[in-house]
XYZ file of C-alpha atoms in Angstrom:
547
model
C 7.378 20.329 -35.872
C 11.097 20.272 -36.586
C 12.247 19.442 -40.129
C 13.091 15.793 -40.722
C 16.721 14.786 -40.346
C 18.722 11.816 -41.456
C 18.468 9.013 -38.957
C 21.796 8.574 -37.199
C 22.034 6.642 -33.929
C 21.187 8.863 -30.974
C 24.039 8.788 -28.451
C 23.113 7.643 -24.943
C 25.305 9.227 -22.288
C 25.914 7.385 -19.000
C 26.072 9.707 -16.018
C 27.114 8.946 -12.438
C 25.005 11.197 -10.239
C 22.276 11.290 -7.610
C 18.837 11.434 -9.181
C 18.031 14.572 -7.175
C 21.050 16.346 -8.741
C 20.262 15.627 -12.400
C 19.423 18.710 -14.466
C 17.087 17.847 -17.332
C 13.720 18.661 -18.827
C 12.434 15.289 -17.634
C 13.797 12.816 -15.075
C 12.295 9.357 -15.596
C 11.871 7.037 -12.598
C 9.924 3.807 -12.207
C 7.430 2.324 -9.778
C 5.545 -0.915 -9.225
C 1.841 -1.200 -8.519
C 1.090 -1.023 -4.772
C 4.743 -0.352 -3.861
C 5.837 2.834 -2.139
C 8.738 4.853 -3.579
C 12.179 3.369 -2.953
C 15.740 4.086 -4.029
C 16.051 7.035 -6.405
C 12.278 7.486 -6.475
C 12.221 7.793 -2.685
C 15.037 10.359 -2.747
C 13.136 12.433 -5.299
C 9.910 12.058 -3.332
C 11.607 13.315 -0.165
C 12.952 16.317 -2.073
C 9.392 17.022 -3.219
C 7.949 16.766 0.282
C 6.248 13.390 -0.154
C 4.116 14.245 -3.194
C 4.670 10.878 -4.901
C 3.805 8.909 -1.761
C 0.676 10.998 -1.252
C -0.553 10.389 -4.789
C 0.182 6.664 -4.545
C -1.476 6.326 -1.118
C -4.667 7.881 -2.434
C -4.677 5.710 -5.547
C -4.196 8.673 -7.893
C -0.961 7.095 -9.128
C -1.166 3.495 -10.220
C 2.149 2.159 -11.516
C 0.365 -0.149 -13.950
C 2.508 -1.799 -16.627
C 3.295 0.771 -19.315
C 1.519 3.662 -17.595
C 3.295 7.020 -17.698
C 2.641 9.784 -15.158
C 4.192 13.249 -15.563
C 4.570 15.490 -12.521
C 5.726 19.102 -13.095
C 8.251 20.360 -10.540
C 7.428 23.769 -9.093
C 9.989 26.126 -7.623
C 13.620 25.168 -7.106
C 13.212 21.923 -5.208
C 14.913 19.873 -7.953
C 17.035 20.711 -11.004
C 14.739 18.585 -13.194
C 11.674 20.391 -14.542
C 9.454 17.297 -14.680
C 9.388 13.996 -12.842
C 8.136 11.113 -14.977
C 7.014 7.844 -13.380
C 7.012 4.809 -15.648
C 4.804 1.974 -14.430
C 6.379 -1.479 -14.146
C 3.107 -3.207 -13.196
C 2.779 -5.920 -10.578
C 6.022 -7.150 -9.120
C 4.941 -10.756 -9.610
C 4.795 -10.131 -13.380
C 7.979 -8.084 -13.546
C 10.661 -9.156 -16.025
C 12.881 -7.743 -18.769
C 9.853 -7.395 -21.041
C 8.057 -5.189 -18.523
C 11.198 -3.082 -18.163
C 11.498 -2.675 -21.929
C 7.813 -1.791 -22.353
C 7.951 0.856 -19.618
C 11.066 2.514 -21.062
C 9.599 2.613 -24.571
C 6.326 4.143 -23.406
C 8.076 6.764 -21.281
C 10.398 7.941 -24.058
C 7.608 7.893 -26.642
C 5.392 9.991 -24.365
C 8.119 12.568 -23.776
C 9.167 12.794 -27.419
C 5.586 13.292 -28.617
C 5.181 15.984 -25.945
C 8.115 17.940 -27.312
C 10.559 17.131 -24.493
C 14.075 17.152 -25.902
C 16.223 16.505 -22.822
C 15.489 13.170 -21.083
C 17.276 11.448 -18.206
C 16.436 7.847 -17.261
C 17.468 6.448 -13.892
C 18.705 2.843 -14.187
C 15.743 0.808 -12.884
C 15.353 -2.673 -11.517
C 18.695 -3.250 -9.820
C 17.065 -3.477 -6.383
C 14.330 -5.828 -7.610
C 16.259 -8.979 -8.380
C 17.529 -7.922 -11.820
C 21.283 -7.676 -12.459
C 22.515 -4.215 -13.519
C 23.553 -5.459 -16.951
C 20.197 -7.106 -17.638
C 18.366 -4.021 -16.362
C 20.398 -1.732 -18.633
C 19.967 -3.979 -21.668
C 16.180 -4.191 -21.307
C 15.912 -0.461 -20.661
C 18.141 0.276 -23.673
C 16.062 -2.028 -25.847
C 12.954 -0.099 -24.827
C 14.575 3.233 -25.689
C 15.542 1.827 -29.087
C 11.966 0.581 -29.638
C 10.630 4.087 -29.062
C 13.217 5.749 -31.285
C 12.612 3.290 -34.113
C 8.916 4.186 -34.183
C 9.402 7.960 -34.104
C 10.305 10.496 -36.751
C 13.946 11.420 -36.033
C 12.813 15.048 -35.953
C 11.061 14.205 -32.658
C 14.035 12.511 -31.051
C 15.474 14.149 -27.931
C 18.641 16.198 -28.274
C 20.098 14.647 -25.114
C 19.473 11.226 -23.620
C 20.981 10.208 -20.269
C 21.162 6.972 -18.300
C 21.816 7.792 -14.637
C 23.027 5.788 -11.646
C 24.782 6.842 -8.477
C 26.925 3.687 -8.648
C 30.048 3.684 -10.838
C 30.089 -0.114 -10.712
C 26.524 -0.406 -11.980
C 27.269 2.058 -14.775
C 30.280 -0.002 -15.854
C 28.127 -3.151 -16.009
C 25.427 -1.182 -17.820
C 27.898 0.047 -20.432
C 29.160 -3.464 -21.148
C 25.617 -4.812 -21.539
C 24.561 -1.925 -23.783
C 27.622 -2.318 -25.979
C 26.704 -5.971 -26.504
C 23.065 -5.109 -27.213
C 23.865 -2.404 -29.748
C 26.494 -4.507 -31.521
C 24.275 -7.559 -31.930
C 20.733 -6.249 -32.502
C 18.849 -3.748 -34.625
C 18.827 -1.413 -31.610
C 22.268 -0.222 -32.777
C 20.647 1.396 -35.820
C 18.900 4.018 -33.682
C 20.808 4.101 -30.397
C 24.491 4.550 -29.720
C 26.741 5.115 -26.704
C 28.492 8.384 -25.979
C 32.172 8.105 -24.996
C 32.733 7.312 -21.344
C 33.423 10.298 -19.138
C 34.584 10.684 -15.569
C 32.791 13.198 -13.391
C 35.848 13.632 -11.182
C 33.826 13.422 -7.974
C 31.498 10.983 -6.283
C 27.808 11.876 -6.252
C 26.896 13.671 -3.076
C 24.486 12.174 -0.584
C 21.641 14.351 0.529
C 20.841 14.503 4.197
C 17.365 13.393 5.179
C 15.481 10.936 7.358
C 16.170 7.316 6.542
C 13.113 5.437 5.330
C 12.116 2.438 7.408
C 12.589 -0.883 5.628
C 9.448 -2.380 4.110
C 9.031 -5.754 2.396
C 6.157 -6.432 0.012
C 4.488 -9.827 -0.147
C 2.288 -10.183 -3.248
C -0.267 -12.986 -3.202
C -2.758 -14.077 -5.842
C -4.761 -17.250 -6.391
C -4.869 -19.019 -9.744
C -6.523 -22.380 -10.261
C -6.305 -23.450 -6.632
C -2.677 -22.420 -6.350
C -1.199 -19.445 -4.537
C 1.300 -17.386 -6.524
C 3.594 -15.497 -4.136
C 6.259 -12.874 -4.801
C 8.448 -11.197 -2.198
C 10.121 -7.857 -2.797
C 12.462 -7.117 0.081
C 13.985 -3.797 1.081
C 16.546 -2.445 -1.359
C 19.481 -2.860 0.988
C 18.681 -6.540 1.529
C 17.973 -7.174 -2.147
C 15.438 -9.936 -1.492
C 13.442 -10.940 -4.564
C 11.693 -14.301 -4.552
C 8.846 -15.995 -6.398
C 7.181 -19.225 -5.301
C 3.879 -21.072 -5.436
C 1.833 -23.147 -3.000
C -0.965 -25.592 -3.757
C -3.971 -24.839 -1.540
C -5.392 -27.612 0.617
C -8.844 -26.112 1.147
C -10.053 -28.907 3.381
C -7.237 -28.358 5.877
C -7.462 -24.575 5.576
C -11.195 -24.560 6.219
C -10.781 -26.825 9.232
C -8.010 -24.630 10.621
C -9.838 -21.355 10.062
C -12.815 -22.846 11.880
C -10.688 -23.054 15.037
C -9.807 -19.358 15.087
C -11.711 -16.973 17.312
C -11.866 -15.156 20.606
C -11.964 -18.338 22.641
C -8.258 -18.959 21.955
C -5.425 -17.857 24.180
C -2.162 -16.600 22.673
C -0.431 -20.006 22.821
C -3.328 -21.784 21.117
C -3.397 -19.151 18.414
C 0.356 -19.609 17.896
C -0.121 -23.343 17.353
C -2.848 -22.784 14.764
C -0.885 -19.914 13.227
C 2.152 -22.140 12.648
C -0.066 -24.626 10.789
C -1.580 -21.765 8.813
C 1.898 -20.572 7.809
C 2.775 -24.047 6.514
C -0.462 -24.233 4.496
C -0.123 -20.784 2.927
C 3.635 -20.275 2.520
C 6.133 -22.582 0.772
C 9.344 -23.323 2.698
C 11.503 -20.875 0.705
C 9.070 -18.047 1.397
C 8.920 -18.860 5.110
C 12.721 -18.843 5.256
C 12.923 -15.492 3.455
C 10.336 -13.894 5.753
C 12.214 -15.161 8.789
C 15.310 -13.395 7.461
C 13.219 -10.202 7.355
C 11.784 -10.683 10.839
C 12.365 -7.043 11.865
C 11.084 -5.583 8.597
C 7.661 -4.040 8.055
C 5.471 -6.045 5.688
C 2.910 -4.797 3.204
C 0.677 -7.656 2.047
C -0.731 -6.988 -1.436
C -3.441 -9.504 -2.269
C -6.266 -10.072 -4.696
C -9.873 -10.575 -3.631
C -9.589 -14.382 -3.618
C -6.685 -14.454 -1.165
C -8.069 -11.689 1.034
C -10.154 -14.198 2.973
C -7.199 -15.872 4.662
C -6.249 -14.477 8.106
C -2.632 -13.661 7.277
C -2.314 -11.696 10.524
C -2.492 -15.002 12.435
C 0.361 -16.633 10.465
C 3.328 -17.839 12.524
C 6.711 -18.974 11.234
C 7.514 -21.382 14.014
C 7.376 -19.181 17.109
C 7.746 -15.967 15.090
C 4.574 -13.972 14.376
C 5.312 -11.352 11.657
C 2.207 -9.270 12.479
C 3.317 -8.930 16.113
C 7.025 -8.412 15.399
C 6.774 -5.497 12.966
C 4.030 -3.476 11.332
C 1.906 -5.457 8.879
C -0.689 -3.808 6.666
C -2.722 -4.876 3.668
C -3.479 -3.466 0.242
C -6.206 -4.762 -2.021
C -5.204 -5.350 -5.630
C -8.517 -5.132 -7.458
C -9.972 -3.463 -10.504
C -12.236 -0.429 -10.239
C -11.052 0.799 -6.840
C -12.100 4.401 -6.314
C -9.503 7.086 -5.748
C -9.145 7.454 -1.985
C -10.772 10.777 -1.172
C -9.443 13.307 1.310
C -9.280 17.057 1.939
C -5.890 18.725 2.268
C -7.500 21.605 4.184
C -8.862 19.203 6.785
C -5.532 17.427 7.164
C -3.739 20.729 7.732
C -6.026 21.891 10.559
C -4.548 21.566 14.014
C -7.860 20.360 15.420
C -8.451 16.601 15.332
C -12.058 15.831 14.401
C -13.425 12.371 15.222
C -16.893 10.935 14.611
C -17.575 8.364 17.353
C -20.493 6.000 16.696
C -21.388 3.523 19.443
C -24.027 0.844 19.851
C -26.610 2.107 17.295
C -28.761 -0.992 17.835
C -28.639 -0.586 21.638
C -27.879 -4.273 22.288
C -24.099 -4.070 22.867
C -23.313 -2.658 26.315
C -19.626 -3.396 25.789
C -19.615 -1.080 22.782
C -20.839 1.789 24.952
C -18.000 1.177 27.435
C -15.538 1.074 24.565
C -16.831 4.402 23.246
C -16.274 6.032 26.617
C -12.726 4.623 26.800
C -11.885 5.841 23.287
C -13.186 9.300 24.103
C -11.135 9.424 27.300
C -7.974 8.608 25.342
C -8.729 11.157 22.625
C -9.377 13.891 25.152
C -5.667 13.905 25.942
C -5.256 15.804 22.677
C -5.148 19.561 23.172
C -7.226 20.456 20.126
C -10.026 17.956 19.705
C -13.578 17.869 18.442
C -15.547 14.663 19.012
C -19.043 14.219 17.656
C -20.615 11.233 19.378
C -23.667 9.441 18.018
C -24.958 6.712 20.286
C -27.996 4.462 20.280
C -31.032 5.927 18.547
C -29.128 9.068 17.506
C -26.933 7.041 15.148
C -29.462 6.952 12.320
C -28.522 6.231 8.727
C -29.527 9.712 7.578
C -27.521 11.405 10.350
C -24.423 9.382 9.540
C -24.694 10.242 5.851
C -25.067 13.910 6.765
C -21.932 13.787 8.916
C -19.949 12.000 6.210
C -20.980 14.577 3.609
C -19.808 17.395 5.848
C -16.150 16.587 5.125
C -15.260 17.657 8.673
C -13.795 14.459 10.092
C -10.315 12.991 10.203
C -11.502 9.657 11.560
C -14.579 7.540 12.283
C -14.638 5.028 15.127
C -17.546 2.582 14.980
C -18.448 0.051 17.668
C -21.527 -1.918 16.715
C -22.927 -4.501 14.302
C -22.092 -5.016 10.642
C -24.087 -6.312 7.704
C -22.543 -8.364 4.914
C -23.775 -9.649 1.558
C -21.299 -12.215 0.202
C -22.734 -12.134 -3.319
C -22.505 -8.325 -3.491
C -19.765 -6.979 -1.182
C -20.455 -3.384 -2.178
C -23.840 -3.678 -0.461
C -22.198 -4.616 2.838
C -22.247 -2.028 5.569
C -22.933 -1.109 9.166
C -26.172 -1.403 11.105
C -27.571 1.968 12.137
C -30.359 2.790 14.581
C -33.538 0.935 13.833
C -31.624 -1.811 12.001
C -31.151 0.220 8.805
C -27.969 -0.452 6.825
C -25.428 2.133 5.699
C -23.722 0.373 2.810
C -20.311 0.871 1.303
C -21.915 1.765 -2.013
C -23.835 4.598 -0.278
C -20.500 6.391 0.229
C -19.333 6.345 -3.391
C -20.798 9.761 -4.189
C -19.347 11.421 -1.074
C -16.374 13.631 -1.870
C -14.618 13.803 1.507
C -14.597 10.591 3.494
C -12.713 10.450 6.809
C -9.120 9.414 6.150
C -9.437 6.584 8.709
C -12.394 4.352 9.540
C -11.938 2.085 12.541
C -14.540 -0.672 12.902
C -14.079 -2.375 16.253
C -16.198 -5.457 16.930
C -18.034 -4.939 13.660
C -19.361 -8.502 13.999
C -21.912 -9.650 16.539
C -19.302 -11.053 18.935
C -20.808 -9.506 22.038
C -24.082 -11.411 21.808
C -24.548 -15.131 22.284
C -25.755 -15.887 18.778
C -22.847 -15.594 16.414
C -22.009 -16.965 12.963
C -19.499 -19.658 12.200
C -15.868 -18.663 11.794
C -16.003 -18.885 7.989
C -18.965 -16.501 7.820
C -17.230 -14.138 10.235
C -14.055 -14.058 8.138
C -16.023 -13.344 4.978
C -17.815 -10.511 6.732
C -14.543 -8.942 7.866
C -13.084 -9.026 4.364
C -16.343 -7.942 2.729
C -16.633 -4.914 4.972
C -13.120 -3.802 4.089
C -13.692 -4.303 0.374
C -16.972 -2.414 0.461
C -15.421 0.684 2.028
C -12.168 0.531 0.062
C -14.168 0.427 -3.160
C -16.077 3.471 -1.925
C -12.818 5.434 -1.736
C -11.649 4.942 1.846
C -7.891 5.380 2.342
C -7.365 3.549 5.679
C -9.521 0.805 7.189
C -9.065 -1.029 10.485
C -11.456 -3.857 11.339
C -11.802 -7.301 12.883
C -11.831 -10.788 11.449
C -14.012 -12.631 13.915
C -16.186 -11.628 16.879
C -13.925 -9.939 19.393
C -14.193 -10.058 23.173
C -14.945 -6.930 25.194
C -11.622 -6.884 27.070
C -9.544 -7.265 23.917
C -11.583 -4.688 21.998
C -11.249 -2.159 24.794
C -7.507 -2.662 25.215
C -6.866 -2.512 21.463
C -8.829 0.724 21.052
C -7.269 2.292 24.139
C -3.722 1.524 23.010
C -4.188 2.354 19.322
C -5.808 5.736 19.918
C -3.327 6.574 22.657
C -0.475 6.060 20.180
C -2.260 7.945 17.392
C -2.990 10.832 19.750
C 0.727 10.996 20.550
C 1.589 11.330 16.857
C 2.491 7.693 16.169
C 1.951 6.305 12.665
C -1.056 4.080 12.066
C 1.186 1.069 11.409
C 3.061 1.663 14.658
C -0.156 2.182 16.615
C -1.689 -1.052 15.280
C 1.487 -2.983 16.110
C 1.506 -1.641 19.667
C -2.196 -2.430 20.099
C -1.768 -5.994 18.826
C 0.963 -6.600 21.379
C -1.076 -4.969 24.139
C -3.869 -7.494 23.492
C -1.306 -10.279 23.196
C -0.053 -9.406 26.689
C -3.570 -10.226 27.944
C -2.909 -13.789 26.743
C -5.639 -13.332 24.167
C -5.569 -14.685 20.625
C -7.620 -11.663 19.604
C -4.380 -9.763 18.956
C -4.409 -11.364 15.481
C -8.068 -10.450 14.987
C -7.313 -6.957 13.672
C -6.614 -6.218 10.023
C -5.349 -2.927 8.658
C -5.788 -1.771 5.058
C -3.778 1.312 4.184
C -0.266 2.598 4.775
C 2.241 2.066 7.570
C 3.134 5.754 7.763
C -0.324 7.382 7.833
C -0.859 9.790 10.753
C -4.183 11.154 11.938
C -2.819 14.657 11.572
C -0.283 15.849 9.043
C 2.961 17.060 10.675
């Protein structure tokens, strides 16, 4: 421990530079819960080969408010020796207080770890916060940390970094005001302004596709919605909508595989009006060509957002739409890097275990025919009486599969979703909770027609929707990374076309989000409302095989 020193304000130096060019012991970035890297964090992630996205996709990196994650940098990929991710929490709760808390925790963590050279990227400017406000809240957090630390533990160098000279000028003005008018000036100062003499260089690399995040939660019969648009568009919006459950229940009861595409569009437009306030509908229309990640809690998971229309515009058919479940106690999504790196694609194909769904057998044959276009392929097919619960558990434990495709019946317990599962041979149930102890689940599980839609006796629409959501929750809680399933009983023709198109795209190297989008539109071209039947939990950019 260094000897104590007199407490003089620590100078904060403002630096115009690209985050990937900053040389420091620790480069501090920020991230929201359930939001992929963007801006400076995305640039750093690309320089690291996608490590941050991988950790976030497999729920090893949370982004919770105040959480601090330190990632050592190996080799010479970046000048910084450590990448530090400060969690900003849920976007719907994000404000200057969250910014301040995250900055304080990050600096405190680094100082107590003996890090003496810290660089903070200016956060929040692409999330609806003005550069001056972002800098002031971040500076206040740095001052909070310094005030609570022995000056002997303070860093020797403290940087605030942005690639924009204009943002740095606004940041300096806001920090000068903060330090002159608050106690923060007792521990934090500003270094004299300097000119680098050159603009920060742009690094070549693939441009990330725009993604908007729609956060939805229910509180006291009211939907709380937040929209975080792509950085370039700068969309940040919060709104609320009172739920009319009577109208919603009546509308949901009309959804199903007996609707054509036009009828579904009519109901979907009503659904959009019931779930989205006018300002949110207008904002989503402005982002009509942008991918959407829907982040919802358990309560709002039961609404068929895939069927929503904004007038004639259907977001789920116009661009990729995927879901993420915001819930406590989700398991880390399990995977094996060695399996992902193999050139062979391994698929477990389970069809018609209960032997009462002839359409499922035809679907299995069609899926296999599509997959066999792949040069290196291994398909293990379990059909009818061979698809026993014990055999399926044995195959799951083997850790040898990239994907599972299941065509058969599902079982759902609304009071205990973790006990939901699939019906195996002999009517035995393989539950989501049975998979929690398995270390290497397939990275993708595709449940096509997981309800009893191919037999005459079928549940009401409400029960079917709850089953679809419950199945997803059961397997996501077990540690599954990517889930594709159905809302309501799906017709044979739609199920076959969706599977054929989706696997054809995946076999060609398409992302999962792109494959689902293409498959939805393929079913839509059949004039079937079942195109909106499919829900996808996971990431837009997941591929069955790593490049």
